[in-house]
Amino acid sequence: MPLKTPFKTALRQVRTAEDLIIQVIGDDGSVGYGNAPATVVITGDSHTSAAAAIRQYLAPAVIGRDIDDREDILQAVQQAMVHNTSAKAAVDMAVHDLFGQKYGLPLYRFFGGARNEVVSDLTISVNDPAVMADDARKAVSEGYRQLKLKVGVGADIDFQRVSAVRQAVGPDMGIRLDANQGWTAKEAIRLIRRMEDAGLDIELVEQPVPAWDIEGLKQVTDHVDVDIMADEAVFSPHDVFRLLSMRACDLINIKLMKAGGLAPAAQMAAVAASAGVGCMMGCMLESKVGITAAASLSAGMRCIQKNDLDAADLMAADPVAGGLQYQNGRLVLTDAPGLGITEIKGWQELSF
Ligand code: MG
């Protein structure tokens, strides 16, 4: 999938996106869809490794089972191997899709049905301050009311990037930052305080420090007023429990590809809610299959209040027919059963 503009973060730069799509096919011919985008610098999962994990370990946990044994199937998928969360997410998603189709249930209703649409921010890639300001103005003209700025590449120029965007979009636009592990704890504290003093009005800062540095994350959380969100530092429900027991962050970013699917992602949201902590539903650079699944969970559960699900809107052409619709920053879910995916155009079949 070619992108409208190159996607640049503190971790990587890409011009096109590829996704691994799987189908779980029922005896009645119904097809459940799932996806596993490669994010080797985040989850460690590549398309080759995800395909191998599914072929050898995850598919045997699903094939031949009764879809009504959903809980057992999903547990078998999680327990078939450690890690490989993207591969597990693809299979978990497809099983949920098939279950929804059997009972005529759109997945946002399956997960609670709190809403049938969510509002997403739009990601602005890390670039020179003037380029980011231009990209931000364009996002405003497309109807987005919240921006997520990719930063974390040089602390001084990061301050200029955020200042330039705030000047360009005015005071009413929501601005989130994602440093993608790009700062040390002390750099983050200095920089975030400087932005607070300058009145840049930042809603939250995502993953300021390296994923492994939980103490550093807590140090930043303790020393700034802006809310700090854990992303790469939090994959599983257990991670949420551990980080929030330490009060290491103010918010949690849940992604299906980190969690290993919808079931563990819902559990992450419940653990965070139990600690009185808010969640954002995030995504990888992935197709509308996974975005529809993520938005269905987020819309369904009242406790997930923030969304960063713009990935499929970054593609110049969308090969996925059905699923949710993007409408000026709003993601509107379909009332079709399951995910509501009807067709994926131009895919190349892998031998299985
Ligand atoms: Mg992030």
Tab-separated table of C-alpha atoms and ligand atoms in Angstrom:
chain	number	residue	atom	x	y	z
A	1	MET	CA	0.000	0.000	0.000
A	2	PRO	CA	1.637	3.275	-1.087
A	3	LEU	CA	1.479	6.045	1.548
A	4	LYS	CA	0.241	9.594	0.881
A	5	THR	CA	3.465	10.924	2.455
A	6	PRO	CA	6.536	9.075	3.865
A	7	PHE	CA	6.016	7.935	7.476
A	8	LYS	CA	8.912	9.006	9.724
A	9	THR	CA	9.399	8.353	13.441
A	10	ALA	CA	12.368	8.239	15.818
A	11	LEU	CA	12.559	4.506	15.011
A	12	ARG	CA	12.042	4.218	11.229
A	13	GLN	CA	11.105	5.737	7.850
A	14	VAL	CA	8.890	4.093	5.226
A	15	ARG	CA	7.187	5.077	1.940
A	16	THR	CA	4.913	2.090	1.493
A	17	ALA	CA	3.164	-0.250	3.892
A	18	GLU	CA	2.783	-3.990	3.541
A	19	ASP	CA	0.476	-6.130	5.612
A	20	LEU	CA	0.099	-9.843	6.180
A	21	ILE	CA	-3.555	-10.834	5.926
A	22	ILE	CA	-4.981	-14.120	7.142
A	23	GLN	CA	-8.341	-15.776	6.651
A	24	VAL	CA	-10.016	-18.221	9.004
A	25	ILE	CA	-12.700	-20.012	7.031
A	26	GLY	CA	-15.779	-21.584	8.589
A	27	ASP	CA	-17.491	-24.780	7.419
A	28	ASP	CA	-20.365	-22.609	6.155
A	29	GLY	CA	-17.936	-20.671	3.938
A	30	SER	CA	-17.865	-17.535	6.118
A	31	VAL	CA	-14.454	-15.850	6.219
A	32	GLY	CA	-12.872	-14.171	9.247
A	33	TYR	CA	-10.050	-11.712	8.534
A	34	GLY	CA	-6.994	-10.799	10.554
A	35	ASN	CA	-3.741	-8.955	9.933
A	36	ALA	CA	-0.173	-8.941	11.205
A	37	PRO	CA	1.855	-5.948	9.982
A	38	ALA	CA	5.620	-6.348	10.402
A	39	THR	CA	7.034	-4.030	13.088
A	40	VAL	CA	10.471	-5.503	13.687
A	41	VAL	CA	11.685	-2.524	15.773
A	42	ILE	CA	8.679	-2.689	18.132
A	43	THR	CA	7.312	-6.233	18.426
A	44	GLY	CA	10.183	-8.021	16.658
A	45	ASP	CA	7.631	-9.616	14.322
A	46	SER	CA	8.285	-9.744	10.560
A	47	HIS	CA	5.901	-11.097	7.928
A	48	THR	CA	8.110	-14.159	7.546
A	49	SER	CA	8.187	-14.855	11.279
A	50	ALA	CA	4.454	-14.206	11.688
A	51	ALA	CA	3.587	-16.491	8.774
A	52	ALA	CA	5.808	-19.236	10.230
A	53	ALA	CA	4.307	-18.824	13.708
A	54	ILE	CA	0.791	-19.087	12.306
A	55	ARG	CA	1.577	-22.017	10.037
A	56	GLN	CA	3.384	-24.107	12.641
A	57	TYR	CA	1.834	-23.222	15.995
A	58	LEU	CA	-1.252	-20.982	15.883
A	59	ALA	CA	-3.285	-22.458	13.026
A	60	PRO	CA	-3.239	-25.941	14.644
A	61	ALA	CA	-4.819	-24.337	17.751
A	62	VAL	CA	-7.778	-23.131	15.644
A	63	ILE	CA	-8.337	-25.485	12.711
A	64	GLY	CA	-11.127	-27.998	13.279
A	65	ARG	CA	-12.478	-26.264	16.408
A	66	ASP	CA	-16.088	-25.201	17.034
A	67	ILE	CA	-16.321	-21.383	16.880
A	68	ASP	CA	-18.657	-21.497	19.911
A	69	ASP	CA	-15.638	-22.586	21.988
A	70	ARG	CA	-14.275	-19.089	21.456
A	71	GLU	CA	-12.699	-18.675	24.893
A	72	ASP	CA	-10.842	-21.998	24.637
A	73	ILE	CA	-9.685	-21.294	21.084
A	74	LEU	CA	-8.370	-17.844	22.020
A	75	GLN	CA	-6.611	-19.231	25.075
A	76	ALA	CA	-5.029	-21.998	22.983
A	77	VAL	CA	-3.736	-19.335	20.564
A	78	GLN	CA	-2.143	-17.347	23.417
A	79	GLN	CA	-0.636	-20.455	24.992
A	80	ALA	CA	0.702	-22.040	21.793
A	81	MET	CA	3.961	-20.063	22.049
A	82	VAL	CA	5.479	-17.043	23.822
A	83	HIS	CA	5.884	-13.607	22.127
A	84	ASN	CA	4.872	-13.476	18.401
A	85	THR	CA	2.091	-11.079	19.416
A	86	SER	CA	1.346	-9.862	15.871
A	87	ALA	CA	0.730	-13.403	14.631
A	88	LYS	CA	-1.506	-14.067	17.647
A	89	ALA	CA	-3.361	-10.791	17.024
A	90	ALA	CA	-4.123	-11.797	13.432
A	91	VAL	CA	-5.600	-15.137	14.488
A	92	ASP	CA	-7.484	-13.713	17.501
A	93	MET	CA	-8.998	-11.008	15.287
A	94	ALA	CA	-10.117	-13.469	12.611
A	95	VAL	CA	-11.714	-15.756	15.240
A	96	HIS	CA	-13.643	-12.776	16.666
A	97	ASP	CA	-14.694	-11.784	13.141
A	98	LEU	CA	-16.015	-15.279	12.446
A	99	PHE	CA	-17.830	-15.424	15.803
A	100	GLY	CA	-19.488	-12.056	15.136
A	101	GLN	CA	-20.596	-13.262	11.730
A	102	LYS	CA	-22.147	-16.430	13.177
A	103	TYR	CA	-24.322	-14.408	15.576
A	104	GLY	CA	-24.970	-11.410	13.307
A	105	LEU	CA	-23.100	-9.170	15.751
A	106	PRO	CA	-20.921	-6.205	14.727
A	107	LEU	CA	-17.747	-6.426	16.841
A	108	TYR	CA	-18.253	-3.002	18.449
A	109	ARG	CA	-21.500	-4.420	19.907
A	110	PHE	CA	-19.764	-7.645	20.948
A	111	PHE	CA	-17.338	-5.531	23.016
A	112	GLY	CA	-20.072	-3.505	24.715
A	113	GLY	CA	-21.558	-1.237	22.075
A	114	ALA	CA	-20.864	1.999	23.977
A	115	ARG	CA	-20.533	3.918	20.678
A	116	ASN	CA	-20.514	3.160	16.962
A	117	GLU	CA	-17.826	5.676	16.088
A	118	VAL	CA	-14.600	7.051	17.523
A	119	VAL	CA	-12.505	10.151	16.888
A	120	SER	CA	-8.866	9.599	15.905
A	121	ASP	CA	-5.910	11.914	15.851
A	122	LEU	CA	-3.708	12.199	12.769
A	123	THR	CA	0.001	11.422	12.972
A	124	ILE	CA	2.452	14.066	11.745
A	125	SER	CA	5.813	12.528	10.838
A	126	VAL	CA	9.004	13.918	12.356
A	127	ASN	CA	10.583	16.445	9.948
A	128	ASP	CA	11.933	20.004	9.917
A	129	PRO	CA	9.694	22.309	11.988
A	130	ALA	CA	8.376	24.170	8.902
A	131	VAL	CA	7.428	20.916	7.128
A	132	MET	CA	5.615	19.662	10.236
A	133	ALA	CA	3.753	22.985	10.519
A	134	ASP	CA	2.607	22.620	6.879
A	135	ASP	CA	1.518	19.010	7.443
A	136	ALA	CA	-0.394	20.127	10.554
A	137	ARG	CA	-2.234	22.881	8.651
A	138	LYS	CA	-3.227	20.312	6.023
A	139	ALA	CA	-4.566	17.967	8.730
A	140	VAL	CA	-6.724	20.792	10.115
A	141	SER	CA	-8.133	21.440	6.629
A	142	GLU	CA	-9.001	17.704	6.360
A	143	GLY	CA	-11.096	17.980	9.534
A	144	TYR	CA	-8.795	16.420	12.140
A	145	ARG	CA	-9.109	18.054	15.582
A	146	GLN	CA	-6.214	16.218	17.231
A	147	LEU	CA	-2.652	15.775	16.051
A	148	LYS	CA	-0.002	13.367	17.193
A	149	LEU	CA	3.446	14.765	16.486
A	150	LYS	CA	6.321	12.341	16.085
A	151	VAL	CA	9.330	13.760	17.954
A	152	GLY	CA	12.299	12.258	19.823
A	153	VAL	CA	14.976	13.187	17.275
A	154	GLY	CA	17.082	15.877	19.029
A	155	ALA	CA	15.651	17.615	22.105
A	156	ASP	CA	16.297	21.230	21.029
A	157	ILE	CA	14.826	20.852	17.571
A	158	ASP	CA	11.903	18.909	19.098
A	159	PHE	CA	10.981	22.071	21.023
A	160	GLN	CA	11.062	24.060	17.742
A	161	ARG	CA	8.930	21.406	16.008
A	162	VAL	CA	6.184	21.584	18.647
A	163	SER	CA	6.306	25.421	18.798
A	164	ALA	CA	6.015	25.687	15.006
A	165	VAL	CA	3.007	23.339	14.900
A	166	ARG	CA	1.247	25.101	17.800
A	167	GLN	CA	1.752	28.464	16.029
A	168	ALA	CA	0.449	27.005	12.768
A	169	VAL	CA	-2.743	25.421	14.137
A	170	GLY	CA	-3.730	27.875	16.891
A	171	PRO	CA	-4.812	27.200	20.468
A	172	ASP	CA	-7.859	24.954	19.916
A	173	MET	CA	-6.198	21.993	18.196
A	174	GLY	CA	-5.281	19.068	20.459
A	175	ILE	CA	-1.590	18.188	20.321
A	176	ARG	CA	-0.143	14.868	21.497
A	177	LEU	CA	3.564	14.008	21.282
A	178	ASP	CA	5.179	10.639	20.639
A	179	ALA	CA	8.924	10.481	21.293
A	180	ASN	CA	9.148	6.741	20.454
A	181	GLN	CA	11.814	6.203	23.166
A	182	GLY	CA	13.950	9.058	21.777
A	183	TRP	CA	14.922	10.899	24.979
A	184	THR	CA	16.661	10.114	28.251
A	185	ALA	CA	14.599	10.689	31.390
A	186	LYS	CA	16.407	13.955	32.206
A	187	GLU	CA	16.168	15.222	28.626
A	188	ALA	CA	12.459	14.464	28.673
A	189	ILE	CA	11.890	16.272	31.970
A	190	ARG	CA	13.818	19.381	30.826
A	191	LEU	CA	12.072	19.482	27.454
A	192	ILE	CA	8.539	18.824	28.703
A	193	ARG	CA	8.928	21.465	31.444
A	194	ARG	CA	10.173	23.915	28.831
A	195	MET	CA	7.090	23.208	26.702
A	196	GLU	CA	4.852	23.624	29.759
A	197	ASP	CA	6.494	26.975	30.584
A	198	ALA	CA	6.060	28.118	26.959
A	199	GLY	CA	2.314	27.354	27.172
A	200	LEU	CA	2.381	24.873	24.258
A	201	ASP	CA	-0.573	23.036	25.846
A	202	ILE	CA	0.424	19.413	25.236
A	203	GLU	CA	-2.268	16.825	25.985
A	204	LEU	CA	0.124	13.916	26.564
A	205	VAL	CA	3.609	12.631	25.799
A	206	GLU	CA	3.952	9.056	24.623
A	207	GLN	CA	6.934	6.854	25.478
A	208	PRO	CA	9.569	9.547	26.206
A	209	VAL	CA	12.277	7.056	27.247
A	210	PRO	CA	13.519	3.622	26.068
A	211	ALA	CA	11.018	0.780	26.519
A	212	TRP	CA	13.248	-1.039	29.018
A	213	ASP	CA	13.654	2.021	31.268
A	214	ILE	CA	10.593	1.715	33.525
A	215	GLU	CA	12.280	3.643	36.354
A	216	GLY	CA	13.080	6.439	33.879
A	217	LEU	CA	9.451	6.470	32.736
A	218	LYS	CA	8.333	6.856	36.350
A	219	GLN	CA	10.918	9.598	36.898
A	220	VAL	CA	9.458	11.588	33.974
A	221	THR	CA	5.873	10.941	35.153
A	222	ASP	CA	6.772	12.160	38.657
A	223	HIS	CA	8.463	15.370	37.494
A	224	VAL	CA	6.185	16.914	34.870
A	225	ASP	CA	2.546	18.017	34.811
A	226	VAL	CA	1.731	16.758	31.307
A	227	ASP	CA	0.316	13.205	31.265
A	228	ILE	CA	2.859	10.536	30.307
A	229	MET	CA	1.672	7.556	28.279
A	230	ALA	CA	3.438	4.184	28.087
A	231	ASP	CA	3.535	2.578	24.639
A	232	GLU	CA	6.555	0.413	23.766
A	233	ALA	CA	6.985	-0.278	27.524
A	234	VAL	CA	3.584	-1.965	27.808
A	235	PHE	CA	2.574	-5.006	25.753
A	236	SER	CA	0.408	-7.229	27.972
A	237	PRO	CA	-2.207	-7.057	30.753
A	238	HIS	CA	0.621	-8.034	33.149
A	239	ASP	CA	2.688	-5.064	31.963
A	240	VAL	CA	-0.261	-2.727	32.632
A	241	PHE	CA	-0.623	-4.133	36.142
A	242	ARG	CA	3.111	-3.799	36.866
A	243	LEU	CA	3.492	-0.251	35.496
A	244	LEU	CA	0.382	1.038	37.243
A	245	SER	CA	1.329	-0.641	40.541
A	246	MET	CA	4.497	1.469	40.348
A	247	ARG	CA	2.582	4.542	39.111
A	248	ALA	CA	5.155	4.679	36.316
A	249	CYS	CA	2.809	6.373	33.820
A	250	ASP	CA	-0.498	8.283	33.635
A	251	LEU	CA	-1.956	6.617	30.544
A	252	ILE	CA	-1.690	3.346	28.598
A	253	ASN	CA	-1.467	2.896	24.826
A	254	ILE	CA	-3.117	-0.399	23.843
A	255	LYS	CA	-2.306	-1.946	20.468
A	256	LEU	CA	-3.594	-5.266	19.196
A	257	MET	CA	-0.175	-6.120	17.751
A	258	LYS	CA	1.519	-5.703	21.149
A	259	ALA	CA	-1.259	-7.378	23.145
A	260	GLY	CA	-1.679	-10.387	20.848
A	261	GLY	CA	-5.255	-9.589	19.851
A	262	LEU	CA	-8.622	-8.269	20.970
A	263	ALA	CA	-9.072	-10.535	24.005
A	264	PRO	CA	-5.820	-9.521	25.775
A	265	ALA	CA	-6.330	-5.886	24.636
A	266	ALA	CA	-9.747	-5.809	26.331
A	267	GLN	CA	-8.095	-7.212	29.449
A	268	MET	CA	-5.474	-4.426	29.344
A	269	ALA	CA	-8.247	-1.814	29.223
A	270	ALA	CA	-10.008	-3.456	32.172
A	271	VAL	CA	-6.829	-3.530	34.281
A	272	ALA	CA	-6.152	0.146	33.527
A	273	ALA	CA	-9.755	1.075	34.318
A	274	SER	CA	-9.446	-0.782	37.632
A	275	ALA	CA	-6.493	1.454	38.487
A	276	GLY	CA	-8.432	4.565	37.469
A	277	VAL	CA	-6.137	5.088	34.491
A	278	GLY	CA	-7.227	6.019	30.966
A	279	CYS	CA	-6.315	4.263	27.731
A	280	MET	CA	-5.685	5.101	24.143
A	281	MET	CA	-6.287	2.610	21.354
A	282	GLY	CA	-3.287	2.773	19.035
A	283	CYS	CA	-2.204	0.978	15.895
A	284	MET	CA	0.736	0.088	13.730
A	285	LEU	CA	1.186	1.073	10.099
A	286	GLU	CA	-1.428	-1.456	9.008
A	287	SER	CA	-4.445	-2.027	6.790
A	288	LYS	CA	-8.072	-1.313	7.620
A	289	VAL	CA	-8.568	-4.918	8.806
A	290	GLY	CA	-6.702	-4.308	12.075
A	291	ILE	CA	-7.893	-0.714	12.328
A	292	THR	CA	-11.522	-1.856	12.163
A	293	ALA	CA	-10.847	-4.453	14.869
A	294	ALA	CA	-9.110	-1.887	17.107
A	295	ALA	CA	-11.824	0.744	16.586
A	296	SER	CA	-14.520	-1.862	17.341
A	297	LEU	CA	-12.932	-2.605	20.725
A	298	SER	CA	-12.398	1.070	21.472
A	299	ALA	CA	-15.934	2.081	20.482
A	300	GLY	CA	-17.417	-0.808	22.433
A	301	MET	CA	-15.635	-0.206	25.742
A	302	ARG	CA	-16.491	3.061	27.486
A	303	CYS	CA	-13.171	3.065	29.387
A	304	ILE	CA	-11.116	3.517	26.198
A	305	GLN	CA	-11.387	7.265	25.588
A	306	LYS	CA	-8.572	8.156	23.180
A	307	ASN	CA	-7.796	6.871	19.707
A	308	ASP	CA	-4.770	6.943	17.446
A	309	LEU	CA	-6.115	4.876	14.579
A	310	ASP	CA	-5.223	6.868	11.491
A	311	ALA	CA	-3.024	4.256	9.746
A	312	ALA	CA	-5.435	3.218	7.007
A	313	ASP	CA	-6.119	6.915	6.280
A	314	LEU	CA	-2.388	7.391	5.548
A	315	MET	CA	-2.618	5.039	2.541
A	316	ALA	CA	-2.943	6.592	-0.915
A	317	ALA	CA	-5.239	3.735	-1.960
A	318	ASP	CA	-7.195	1.432	0.341
A	319	PRO	CA	-7.253	-2.204	-0.835
A	320	VAL	CA	-9.692	-3.240	1.912
A	321	ALA	CA	-13.410	-3.100	1.040
A	322	GLY	CA	-15.903	-2.962	3.923
A	323	GLY	CA	-15.003	-2.341	7.552
A	324	LEU	CA	-15.026	1.146	9.047
A	325	GLN	CA	-15.183	4.441	7.165
A	326	TYR	CA	-12.978	7.483	7.733
A	327	GLN	CA	-15.001	10.700	7.834
A	328	ASN	CA	-12.842	13.768	8.623
A	329	GLY	CA	-11.078	12.250	11.608
A	330	ARG	CA	-14.124	10.259	12.730
A	331	LEU	CA	-14.024	6.485	12.301
A	332	VAL	CA	-17.532	5.214	11.708
A	333	LEU	CA	-18.118	1.498	12.255
A	334	THR	CA	-20.266	-0.679	10.081
A	335	ASP	CA	-23.332	-2.535	11.357
A	336	ALA	CA	-22.318	-5.564	9.302
A	337	PRO	CA	-21.598	-8.628	11.474
A	338	GLY	CA	-18.037	-9.204	12.691
A	339	LEU	CA	-15.533	-6.810	11.126
A	340	GLY	CA	-17.634	-6.345	7.990
A	341	ILE	CA	-14.673	-6.820	5.632
A	342	THR	CA	-15.971	-7.877	2.215
A	343	GLU	CA	-12.902	-8.001	-0.021
A	344	ILE	CA	-9.175	-7.330	-0.121
A	345	LYS	CA	-7.998	-6.243	-3.530
A	346	GLY	CA	-4.679	-7.126	-5.082
A	347	TRP	CA	-3.342	-9.455	-2.441
A	348	GLN	CA	-0.729	-12.063	-3.213
A	349	GLU	CA	-1.371	-15.489	-1.787
A	350	LEU	CA	1.385	-17.177	0.232
A	351	SER	CA	1.519	-20.940	0.024
A	352	PHE	CA	0.344	-22.340	3.330
B	1	MG	MG	3.727	5.323	20.128
